Short mmCIF file of C-alpha atoms and ligand atoms in Angstrom, two decimals:
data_model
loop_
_atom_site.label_atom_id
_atom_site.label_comp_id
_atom_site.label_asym_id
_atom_site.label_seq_id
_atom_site.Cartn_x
_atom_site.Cartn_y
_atom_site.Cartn_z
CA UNK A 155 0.93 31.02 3.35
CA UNK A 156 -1.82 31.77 0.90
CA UNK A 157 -2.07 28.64 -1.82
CA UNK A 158 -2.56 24.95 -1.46
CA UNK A 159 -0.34 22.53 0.50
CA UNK A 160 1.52 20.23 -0.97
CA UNK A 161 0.65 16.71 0.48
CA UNK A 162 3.51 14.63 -0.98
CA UNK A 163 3.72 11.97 2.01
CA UNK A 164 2.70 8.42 0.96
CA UNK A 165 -0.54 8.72 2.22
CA UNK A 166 -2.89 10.21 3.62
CA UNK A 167 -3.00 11.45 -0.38
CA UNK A 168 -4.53 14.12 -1.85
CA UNK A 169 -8.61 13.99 -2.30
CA UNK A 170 -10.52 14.21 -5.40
CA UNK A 171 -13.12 16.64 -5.26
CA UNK A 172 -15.58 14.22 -6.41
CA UNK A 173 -14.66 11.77 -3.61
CA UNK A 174 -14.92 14.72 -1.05
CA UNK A 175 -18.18 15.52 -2.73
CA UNK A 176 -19.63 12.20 -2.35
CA UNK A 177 -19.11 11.84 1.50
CA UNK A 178 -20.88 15.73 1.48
CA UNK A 179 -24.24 13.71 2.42
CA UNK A 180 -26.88 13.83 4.86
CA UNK A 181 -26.33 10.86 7.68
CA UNK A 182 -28.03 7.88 6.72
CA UNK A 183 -30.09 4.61 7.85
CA UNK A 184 -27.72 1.66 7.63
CA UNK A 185 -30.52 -0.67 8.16
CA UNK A 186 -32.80 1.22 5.70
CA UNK A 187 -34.30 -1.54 2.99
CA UNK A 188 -32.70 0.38 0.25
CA UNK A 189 -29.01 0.16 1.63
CA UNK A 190 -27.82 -3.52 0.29
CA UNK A 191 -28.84 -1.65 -3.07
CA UNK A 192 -25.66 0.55 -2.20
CA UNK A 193 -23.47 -2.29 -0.21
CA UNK A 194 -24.01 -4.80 -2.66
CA UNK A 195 -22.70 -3.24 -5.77
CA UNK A 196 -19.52 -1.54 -3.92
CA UNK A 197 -18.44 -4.82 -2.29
CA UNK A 198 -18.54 -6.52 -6.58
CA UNK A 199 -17.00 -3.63 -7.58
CA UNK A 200 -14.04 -3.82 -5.14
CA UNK A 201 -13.33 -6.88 -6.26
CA UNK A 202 -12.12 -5.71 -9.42
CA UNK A 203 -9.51 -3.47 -8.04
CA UNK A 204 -7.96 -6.61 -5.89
CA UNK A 205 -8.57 -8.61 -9.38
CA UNK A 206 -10.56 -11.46 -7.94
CA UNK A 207 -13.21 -13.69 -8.65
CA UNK A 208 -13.07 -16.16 -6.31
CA UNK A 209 -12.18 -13.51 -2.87
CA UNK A 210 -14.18 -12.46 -0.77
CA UNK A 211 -13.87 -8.15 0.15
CA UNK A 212 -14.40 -7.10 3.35
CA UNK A 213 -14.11 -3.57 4.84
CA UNK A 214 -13.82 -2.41 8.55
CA UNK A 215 -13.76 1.03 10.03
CA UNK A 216 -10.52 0.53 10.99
CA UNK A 217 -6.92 1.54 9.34
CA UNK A 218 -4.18 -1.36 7.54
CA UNK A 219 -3.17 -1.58 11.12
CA UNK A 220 -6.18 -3.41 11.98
CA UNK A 221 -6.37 -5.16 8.60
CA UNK A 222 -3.13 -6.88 9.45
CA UNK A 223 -4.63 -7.73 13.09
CA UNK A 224 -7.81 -9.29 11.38
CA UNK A 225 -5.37 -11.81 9.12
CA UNK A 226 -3.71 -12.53 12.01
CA UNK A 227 -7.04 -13.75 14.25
CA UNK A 228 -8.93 -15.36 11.80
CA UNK A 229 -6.56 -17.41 10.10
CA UNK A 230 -3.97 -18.20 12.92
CA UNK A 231 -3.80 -19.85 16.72
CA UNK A 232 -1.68 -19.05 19.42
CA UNK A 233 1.78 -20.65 18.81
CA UNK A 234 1.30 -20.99 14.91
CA UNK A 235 4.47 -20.14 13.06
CA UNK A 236 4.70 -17.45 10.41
CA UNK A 237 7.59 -16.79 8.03
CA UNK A 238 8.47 -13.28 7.73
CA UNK A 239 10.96 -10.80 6.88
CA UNK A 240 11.93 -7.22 7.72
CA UNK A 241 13.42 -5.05 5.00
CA UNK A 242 11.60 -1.43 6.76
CA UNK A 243 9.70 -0.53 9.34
CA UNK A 244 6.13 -1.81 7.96
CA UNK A 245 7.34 -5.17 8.02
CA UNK A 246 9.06 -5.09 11.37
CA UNK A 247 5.60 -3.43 12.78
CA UNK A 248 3.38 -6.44 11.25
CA UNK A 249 6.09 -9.28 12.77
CA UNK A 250 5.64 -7.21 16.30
CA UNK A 251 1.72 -7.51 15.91
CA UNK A 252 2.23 -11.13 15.36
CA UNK A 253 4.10 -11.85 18.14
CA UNK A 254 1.54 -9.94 19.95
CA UNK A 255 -0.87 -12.35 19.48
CA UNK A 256 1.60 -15.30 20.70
CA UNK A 257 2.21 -16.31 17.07
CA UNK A 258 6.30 -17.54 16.60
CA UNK A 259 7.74 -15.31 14.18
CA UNK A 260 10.43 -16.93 12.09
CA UNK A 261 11.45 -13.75 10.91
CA UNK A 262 14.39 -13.20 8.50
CA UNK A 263 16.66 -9.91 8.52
CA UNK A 264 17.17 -8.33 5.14
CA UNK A 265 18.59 -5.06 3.98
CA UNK A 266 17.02 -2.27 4.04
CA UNK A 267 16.32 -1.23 0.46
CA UNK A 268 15.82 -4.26 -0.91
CA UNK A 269 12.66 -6.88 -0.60
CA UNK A 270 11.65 -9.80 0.05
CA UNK A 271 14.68 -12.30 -0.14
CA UNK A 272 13.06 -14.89 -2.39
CA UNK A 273 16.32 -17.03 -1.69
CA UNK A 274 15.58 -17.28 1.85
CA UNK A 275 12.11 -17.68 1.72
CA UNK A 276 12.43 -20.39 -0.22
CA UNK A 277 15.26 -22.13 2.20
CA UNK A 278 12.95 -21.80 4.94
CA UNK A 279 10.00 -23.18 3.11
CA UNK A 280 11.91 -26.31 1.37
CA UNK A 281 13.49 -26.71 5.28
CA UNK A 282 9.96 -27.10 6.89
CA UNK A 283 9.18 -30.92 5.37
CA UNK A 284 6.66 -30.54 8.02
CA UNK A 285 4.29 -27.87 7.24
CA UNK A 286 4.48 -26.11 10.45
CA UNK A 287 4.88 -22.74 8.86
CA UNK A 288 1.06 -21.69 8.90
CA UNK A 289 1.45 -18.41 6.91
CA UNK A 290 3.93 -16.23 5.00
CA UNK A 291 3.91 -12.41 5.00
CA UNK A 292 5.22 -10.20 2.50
CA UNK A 293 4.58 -6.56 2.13
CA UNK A 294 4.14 -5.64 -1.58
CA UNK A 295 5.25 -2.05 -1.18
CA UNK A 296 7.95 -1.34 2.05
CA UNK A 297 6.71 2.60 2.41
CA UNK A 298 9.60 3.30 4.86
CA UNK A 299 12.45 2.63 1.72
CA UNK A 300 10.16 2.49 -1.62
CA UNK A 301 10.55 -0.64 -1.92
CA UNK A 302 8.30 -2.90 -4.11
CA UNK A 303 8.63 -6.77 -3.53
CA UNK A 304 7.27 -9.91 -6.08
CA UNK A 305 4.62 -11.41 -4.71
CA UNK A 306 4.34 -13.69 -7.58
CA UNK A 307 7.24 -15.01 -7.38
CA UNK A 308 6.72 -15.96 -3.39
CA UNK A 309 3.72 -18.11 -5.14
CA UNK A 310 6.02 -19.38 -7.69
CA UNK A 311 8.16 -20.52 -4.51
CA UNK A 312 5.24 -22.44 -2.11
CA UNK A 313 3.50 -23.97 -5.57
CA UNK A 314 7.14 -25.09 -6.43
CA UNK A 315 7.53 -27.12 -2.69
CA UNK A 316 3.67 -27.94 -2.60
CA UNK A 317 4.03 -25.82 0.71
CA UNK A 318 0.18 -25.33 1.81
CA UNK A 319 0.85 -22.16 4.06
CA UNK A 320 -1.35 -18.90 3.52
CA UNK A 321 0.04 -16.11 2.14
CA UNK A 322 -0.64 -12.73 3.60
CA UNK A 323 0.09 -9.31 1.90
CA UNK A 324 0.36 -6.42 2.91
CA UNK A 325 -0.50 -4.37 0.24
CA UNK A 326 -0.94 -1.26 2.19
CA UNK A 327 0.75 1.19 0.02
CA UNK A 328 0.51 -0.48 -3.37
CA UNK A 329 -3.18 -1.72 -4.06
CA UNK A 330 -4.97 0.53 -6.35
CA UNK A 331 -1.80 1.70 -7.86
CA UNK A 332 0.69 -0.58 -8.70
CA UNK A 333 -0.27 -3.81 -10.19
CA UNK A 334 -2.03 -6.34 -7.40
CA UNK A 335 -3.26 -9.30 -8.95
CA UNK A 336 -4.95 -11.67 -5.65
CA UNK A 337 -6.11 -14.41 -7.62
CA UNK A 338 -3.25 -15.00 -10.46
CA UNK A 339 -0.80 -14.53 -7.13
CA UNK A 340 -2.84 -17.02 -4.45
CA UNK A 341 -3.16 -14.31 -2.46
CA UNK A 342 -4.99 -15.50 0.42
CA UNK A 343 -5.03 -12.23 2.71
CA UNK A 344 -4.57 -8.94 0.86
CA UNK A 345 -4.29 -5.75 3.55
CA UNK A 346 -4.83 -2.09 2.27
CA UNK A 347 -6.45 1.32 3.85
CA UNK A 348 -8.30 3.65 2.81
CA UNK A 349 -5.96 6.43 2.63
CA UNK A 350 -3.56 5.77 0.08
CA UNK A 351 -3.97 4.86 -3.50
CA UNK A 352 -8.02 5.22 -2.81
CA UNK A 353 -7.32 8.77 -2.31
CA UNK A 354 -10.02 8.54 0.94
CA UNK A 355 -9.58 10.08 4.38
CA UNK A 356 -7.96 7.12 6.78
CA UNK A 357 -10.53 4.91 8.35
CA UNK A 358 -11.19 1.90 6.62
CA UNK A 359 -9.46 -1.37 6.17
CA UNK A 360 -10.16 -2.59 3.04
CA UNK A 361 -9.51 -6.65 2.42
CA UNK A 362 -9.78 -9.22 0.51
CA UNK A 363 -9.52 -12.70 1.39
CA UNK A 364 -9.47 -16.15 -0.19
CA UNK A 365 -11.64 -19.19 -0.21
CA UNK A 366 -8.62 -21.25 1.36
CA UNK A 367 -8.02 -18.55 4.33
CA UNK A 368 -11.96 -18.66 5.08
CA UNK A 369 -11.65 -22.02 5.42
CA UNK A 370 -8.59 -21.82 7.46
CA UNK A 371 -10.55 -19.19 9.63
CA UNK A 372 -12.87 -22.28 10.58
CA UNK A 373 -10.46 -23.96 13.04
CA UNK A 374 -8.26 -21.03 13.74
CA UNK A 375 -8.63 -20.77 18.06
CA UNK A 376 -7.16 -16.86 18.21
CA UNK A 377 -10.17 -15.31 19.59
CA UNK A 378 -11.26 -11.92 17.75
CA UNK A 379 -14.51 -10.36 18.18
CA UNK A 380 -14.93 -6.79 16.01
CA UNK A 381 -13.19 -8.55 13.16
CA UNK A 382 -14.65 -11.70 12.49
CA UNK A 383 -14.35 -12.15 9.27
CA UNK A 384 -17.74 -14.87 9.36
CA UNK A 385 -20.09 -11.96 11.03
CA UNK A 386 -19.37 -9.33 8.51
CA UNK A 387 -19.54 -11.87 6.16
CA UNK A 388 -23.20 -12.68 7.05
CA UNK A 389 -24.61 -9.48 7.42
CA UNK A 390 -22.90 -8.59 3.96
CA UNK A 391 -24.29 -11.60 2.34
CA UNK A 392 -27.82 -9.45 3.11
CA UNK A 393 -26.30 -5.97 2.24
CA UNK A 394 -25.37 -4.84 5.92
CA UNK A 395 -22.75 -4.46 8.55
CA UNK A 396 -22.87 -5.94 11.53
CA UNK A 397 -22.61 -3.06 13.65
CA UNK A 398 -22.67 0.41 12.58
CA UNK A 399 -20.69 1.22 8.88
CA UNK A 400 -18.87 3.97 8.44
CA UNK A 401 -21.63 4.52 6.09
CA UNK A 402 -19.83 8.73 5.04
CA UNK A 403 -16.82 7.14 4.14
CA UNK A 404 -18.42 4.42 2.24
CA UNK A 405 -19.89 6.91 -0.05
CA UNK A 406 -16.63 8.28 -0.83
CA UNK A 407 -15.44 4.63 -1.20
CA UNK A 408 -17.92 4.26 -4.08
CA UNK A 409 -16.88 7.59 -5.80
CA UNK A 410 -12.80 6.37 -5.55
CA UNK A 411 -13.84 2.72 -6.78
CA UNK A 412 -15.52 4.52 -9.85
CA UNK A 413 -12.91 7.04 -10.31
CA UNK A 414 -10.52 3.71 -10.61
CA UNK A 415 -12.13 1.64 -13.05
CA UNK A 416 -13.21 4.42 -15.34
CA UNK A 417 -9.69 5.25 -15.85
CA UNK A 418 -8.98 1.89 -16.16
CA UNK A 419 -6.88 0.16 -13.91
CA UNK A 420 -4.07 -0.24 -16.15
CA UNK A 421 -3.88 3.16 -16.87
CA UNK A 422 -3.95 3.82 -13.19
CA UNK A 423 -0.92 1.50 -12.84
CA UNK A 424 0.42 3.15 -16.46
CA UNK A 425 -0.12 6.84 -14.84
CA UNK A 426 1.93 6.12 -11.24
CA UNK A 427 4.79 4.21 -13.36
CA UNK A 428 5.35 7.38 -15.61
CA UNK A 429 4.94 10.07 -12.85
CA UNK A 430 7.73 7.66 -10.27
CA UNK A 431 9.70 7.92 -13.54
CA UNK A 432 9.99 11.51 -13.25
CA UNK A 433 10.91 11.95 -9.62
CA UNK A 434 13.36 9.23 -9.62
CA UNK A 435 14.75 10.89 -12.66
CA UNK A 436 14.76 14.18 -10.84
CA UNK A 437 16.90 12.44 -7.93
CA UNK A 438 19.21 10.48 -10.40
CA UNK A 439 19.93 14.22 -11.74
CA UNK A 440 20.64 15.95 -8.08
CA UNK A 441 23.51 13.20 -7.82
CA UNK A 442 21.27 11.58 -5.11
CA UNK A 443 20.43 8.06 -4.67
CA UNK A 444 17.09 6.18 -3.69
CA UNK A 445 17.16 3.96 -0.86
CA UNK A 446 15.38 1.15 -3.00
CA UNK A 447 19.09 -0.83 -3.55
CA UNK A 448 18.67 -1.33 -7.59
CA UNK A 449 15.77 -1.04 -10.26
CA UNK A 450 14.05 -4.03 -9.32
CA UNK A 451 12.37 -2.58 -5.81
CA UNK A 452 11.58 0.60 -7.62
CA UNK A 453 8.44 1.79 -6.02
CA UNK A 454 6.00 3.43 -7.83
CA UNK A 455 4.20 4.87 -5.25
CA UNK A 456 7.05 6.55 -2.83
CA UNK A 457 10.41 7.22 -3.28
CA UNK A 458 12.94 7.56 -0.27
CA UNK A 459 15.71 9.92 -0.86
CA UNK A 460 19.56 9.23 0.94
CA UNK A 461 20.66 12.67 1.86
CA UNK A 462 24.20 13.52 1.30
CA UNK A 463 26.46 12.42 4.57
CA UNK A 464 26.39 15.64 7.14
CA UNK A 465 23.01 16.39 5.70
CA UNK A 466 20.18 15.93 8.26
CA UNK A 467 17.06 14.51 5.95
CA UNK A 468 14.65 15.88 8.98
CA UNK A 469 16.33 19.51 7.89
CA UNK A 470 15.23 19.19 4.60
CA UNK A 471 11.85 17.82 5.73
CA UNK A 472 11.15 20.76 8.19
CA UNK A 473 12.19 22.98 5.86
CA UNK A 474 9.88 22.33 3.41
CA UNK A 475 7.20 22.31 5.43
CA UNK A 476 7.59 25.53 7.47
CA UNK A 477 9.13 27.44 4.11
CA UNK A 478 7.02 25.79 1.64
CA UNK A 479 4.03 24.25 2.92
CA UNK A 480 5.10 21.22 1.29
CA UNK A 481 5.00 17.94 3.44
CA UNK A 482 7.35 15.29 3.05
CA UNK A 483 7.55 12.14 4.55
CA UNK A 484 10.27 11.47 6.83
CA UNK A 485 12.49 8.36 7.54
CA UNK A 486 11.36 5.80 10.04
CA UNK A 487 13.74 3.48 12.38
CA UNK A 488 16.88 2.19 10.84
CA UNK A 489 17.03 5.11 7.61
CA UNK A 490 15.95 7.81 10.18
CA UNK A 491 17.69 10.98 9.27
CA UNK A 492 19.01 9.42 6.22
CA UNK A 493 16.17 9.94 3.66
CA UNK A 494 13.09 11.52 3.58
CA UNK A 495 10.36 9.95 1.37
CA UNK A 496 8.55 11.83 -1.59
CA UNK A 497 5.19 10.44 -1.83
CA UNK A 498 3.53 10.00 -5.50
CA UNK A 499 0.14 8.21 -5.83
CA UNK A 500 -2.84 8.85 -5.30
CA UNK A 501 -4.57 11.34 -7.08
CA UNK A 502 -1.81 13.16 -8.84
CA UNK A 503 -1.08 14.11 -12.05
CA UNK A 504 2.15 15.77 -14.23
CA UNK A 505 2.04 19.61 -12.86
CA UNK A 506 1.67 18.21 -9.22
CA UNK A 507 4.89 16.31 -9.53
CA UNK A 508 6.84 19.39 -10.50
CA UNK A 509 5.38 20.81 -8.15
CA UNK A 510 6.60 18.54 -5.36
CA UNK A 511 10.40 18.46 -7.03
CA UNK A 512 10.22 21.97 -7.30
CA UNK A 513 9.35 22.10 -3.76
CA UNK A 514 12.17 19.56 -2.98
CA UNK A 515 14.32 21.70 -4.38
CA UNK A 516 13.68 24.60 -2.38
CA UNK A 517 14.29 22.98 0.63
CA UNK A 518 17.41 21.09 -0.23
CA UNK A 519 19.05 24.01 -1.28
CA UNK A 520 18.18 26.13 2.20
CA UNK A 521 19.50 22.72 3.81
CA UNK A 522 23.00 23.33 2.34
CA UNK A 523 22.21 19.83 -0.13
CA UNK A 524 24.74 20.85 -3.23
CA UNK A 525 22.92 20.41 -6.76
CA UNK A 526 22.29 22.17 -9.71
CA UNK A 527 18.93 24.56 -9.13
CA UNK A 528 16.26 23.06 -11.74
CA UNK A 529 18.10 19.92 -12.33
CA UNK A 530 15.65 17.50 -11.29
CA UNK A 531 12.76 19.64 -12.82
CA UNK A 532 14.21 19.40 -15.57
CA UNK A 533 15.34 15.83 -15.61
CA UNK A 534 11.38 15.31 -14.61
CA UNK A 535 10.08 17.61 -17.36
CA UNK A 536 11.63 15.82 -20.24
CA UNK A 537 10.84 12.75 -18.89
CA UNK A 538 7.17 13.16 -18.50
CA UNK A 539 6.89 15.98 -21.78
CA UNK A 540 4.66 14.68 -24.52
CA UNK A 541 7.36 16.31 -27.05
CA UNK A 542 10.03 14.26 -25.58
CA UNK A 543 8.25 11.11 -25.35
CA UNK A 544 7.19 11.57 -29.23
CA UNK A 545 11.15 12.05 -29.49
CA UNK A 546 12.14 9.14 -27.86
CA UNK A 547 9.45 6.76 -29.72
CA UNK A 548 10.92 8.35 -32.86
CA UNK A 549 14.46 7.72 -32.35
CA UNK A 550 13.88 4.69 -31.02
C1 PLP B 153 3.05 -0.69 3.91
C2 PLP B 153 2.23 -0.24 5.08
N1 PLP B 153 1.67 -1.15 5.86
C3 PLP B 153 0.91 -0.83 6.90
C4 PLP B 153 0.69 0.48 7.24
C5 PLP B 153 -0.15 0.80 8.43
O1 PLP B 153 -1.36 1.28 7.97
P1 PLP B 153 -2.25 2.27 8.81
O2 PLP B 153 -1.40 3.44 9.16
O3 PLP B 153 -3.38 2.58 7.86
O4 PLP B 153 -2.72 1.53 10.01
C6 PLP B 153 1.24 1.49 6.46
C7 PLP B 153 1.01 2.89 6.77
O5 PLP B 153 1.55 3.78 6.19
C8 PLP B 153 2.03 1.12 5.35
O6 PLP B 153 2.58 2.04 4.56
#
């Protein structure tokens, strides 16, 4: 069909022109005396978007997948124990790569559209008198259920017991737009890709990690070779890689890093808040529900939908895409068939939220879904209408 697609999955997101622009370039010498000119600059500048000081950014061509893996090696030996806890299928995928690596996985069941049982965690934590829980993993934003989690207050919990274990997020689907704060939340491992709220292609792990996980990384025995954190460290400490950079998609890097900051990161985080606003408006107005369980895991980035019992969600999801062009994300493992996910970060604005609800629509009412045509569009449009927000300030 003539016209654009709609990417609405929760990454890969749709790509500024600029940042396509940028990574239009000639190949280039990674070892050329000019490059740490280039390097240096990007890897300061990142650290503003993980809000650090005091971390350390490091980027492999790689996806989260492998950022996840490179927590796990550095920091960790075989038969270490992590505390976990599986509320959608990102979290259960990082506790499987753990146990991968021979790590024991004290991992803690939790429903599925909610987050991180705080309650638990902190049983667990005030239960191990002995400090044999090495590291604790929490994934900021669950993309499977739209679920966000508080990191903080997991810090809150291990300052609270004195508990010395690392804390790893997994901030995946959250970091450059919803609020990530690495050094006011001890963040000792913070995971995210390319492809999501950087608005990039996939390809690049992008990390940051503390001073206290570097030094953890000093006696850690699991062996890892491409990501050593101490080799990239050293050859970025001169301006290079050590081995060949995905030096294309570090170009477009730059141009997403200065897209972010001169919007201003809390504007960024402002911007996603208000346009999640107006889709989970839209699906409070179809007489749907969002798989997040209450207002507190509100994600701003994705939204999963229920679908009505006797409604297959993959129906709606196929529909839109072979009807509409419009791609939707689908549910994963335990919510398969049950939802499908709208995604909204990225680079997005007003118009390309309607355009994704109106798309939603479309397909929902082919599938047989029973709602008022224009309902959510509407509940979206006065939501996210200047008029109405001028309305609402006045009457308040
Ligand atoms: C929260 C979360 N963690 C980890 C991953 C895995 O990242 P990747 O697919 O970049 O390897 C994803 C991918 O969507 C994700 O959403």
């Amino acid at each position: 069909m003539p016209g654009f697609k709609g990417l609405f999955v929760p990454g890969p997101t749709n790509m500024p022109f600029r940042i396509r622009q940028a990574m239009d370039v000639a190949l280039e010498d990674h070892r050329a005396p000019d490059f740490p000119e280039f390097v240096r600059p990007l890897l300061a500048d990142l650290k503003k978007i993980f809000q650090t000081t005091t971390g350390q950014v490091i980027i492999f061509p790689s996806s989260g997948t492998g950022g996840w893996e490179s927590a796990i090696t550095n920091t960790l030996s075989v038969g270490d124990t992590v505390l976990a806890s599986v509320y959608g299928q990102f979290c259960y995928l990082w506790v499987e790569l753990c146990k991968r690596f021979g790590l024991n996985v004290d991992t803690i069941e939790a429903e599925w559209g909610t987050g991180v049982p705080l309650d638990r965690y902190r049983a667990r934590l005030e239960a191990d008198k002995t400090h044999k829980i090495k590291a604790v993993l929490v994934t900021h934003n669950e993309t499977a259920t739209g679920v966000t989690s508080d990191v903080a207050a997991v810090r809150r919990i291990l300052d609270d017991l004195k508990h010395p274990a690392l804390l790893f997020v997994d901030g995946v689907s959250s970091i450059a737009a919803i609020d990530f704060r690495m050094d006011e939340w001890g963040v000792d491992v913070a995971v995210t890709g390319s492809q999501k709220g950087f608005m990039m292609p996939t390809g690049l792990a992008i990390l940051c990690v503390s001073e206290k996980a570097l030094k953890a990384a000093e006696t850690a025995k699991l062996p890892r070779g491409f990501f050593d954190y101490k080799d990239m460290m050293k050859s970025n400490a001169q301006g290079y890689f050590p081995y060949t950079p995905a030096a294309t998609l570090l170009r477009g890097l730059r141009a997403s890093v200065d897209m972010l900051l001169e919007e201003g990161l809390p504007n960024v985080f402002a911007r996603h808040h208000r346009l999640a606003g107006a889709v989970r408006a839209a699906v409070h107005a179809w007489g749907l529900t969002c798989c997040a369980a209450a207002p507190q895991w509100y994600s701003d980035t994705v939204t999963a939908v229920v679908v009505p019992k006797g409604i297959a969600a993959n129906e709606v999801i196929k529909t839109a895409y072979n009807r509409y062009d419009l791609s939707l994300g689908g549910g994963l493992n335990k919510v398969a068939g049950k939802v499908f996910r709208i995604g909204h970060l990225g680079w997005l604005n007003e118009i390309m939220v309607l355009q994704a609800l109106g798309g939603v629509e479309l397909a929902m009412r082919d599938t047989g879904i029973a709602f008022e045509p224009g309902s959510g569009v509407g509940a979206a449009v006065r939501h996210l209408s200047r008029a109405d927000e001028s309305m609402r300030v006045a009457a308040e």
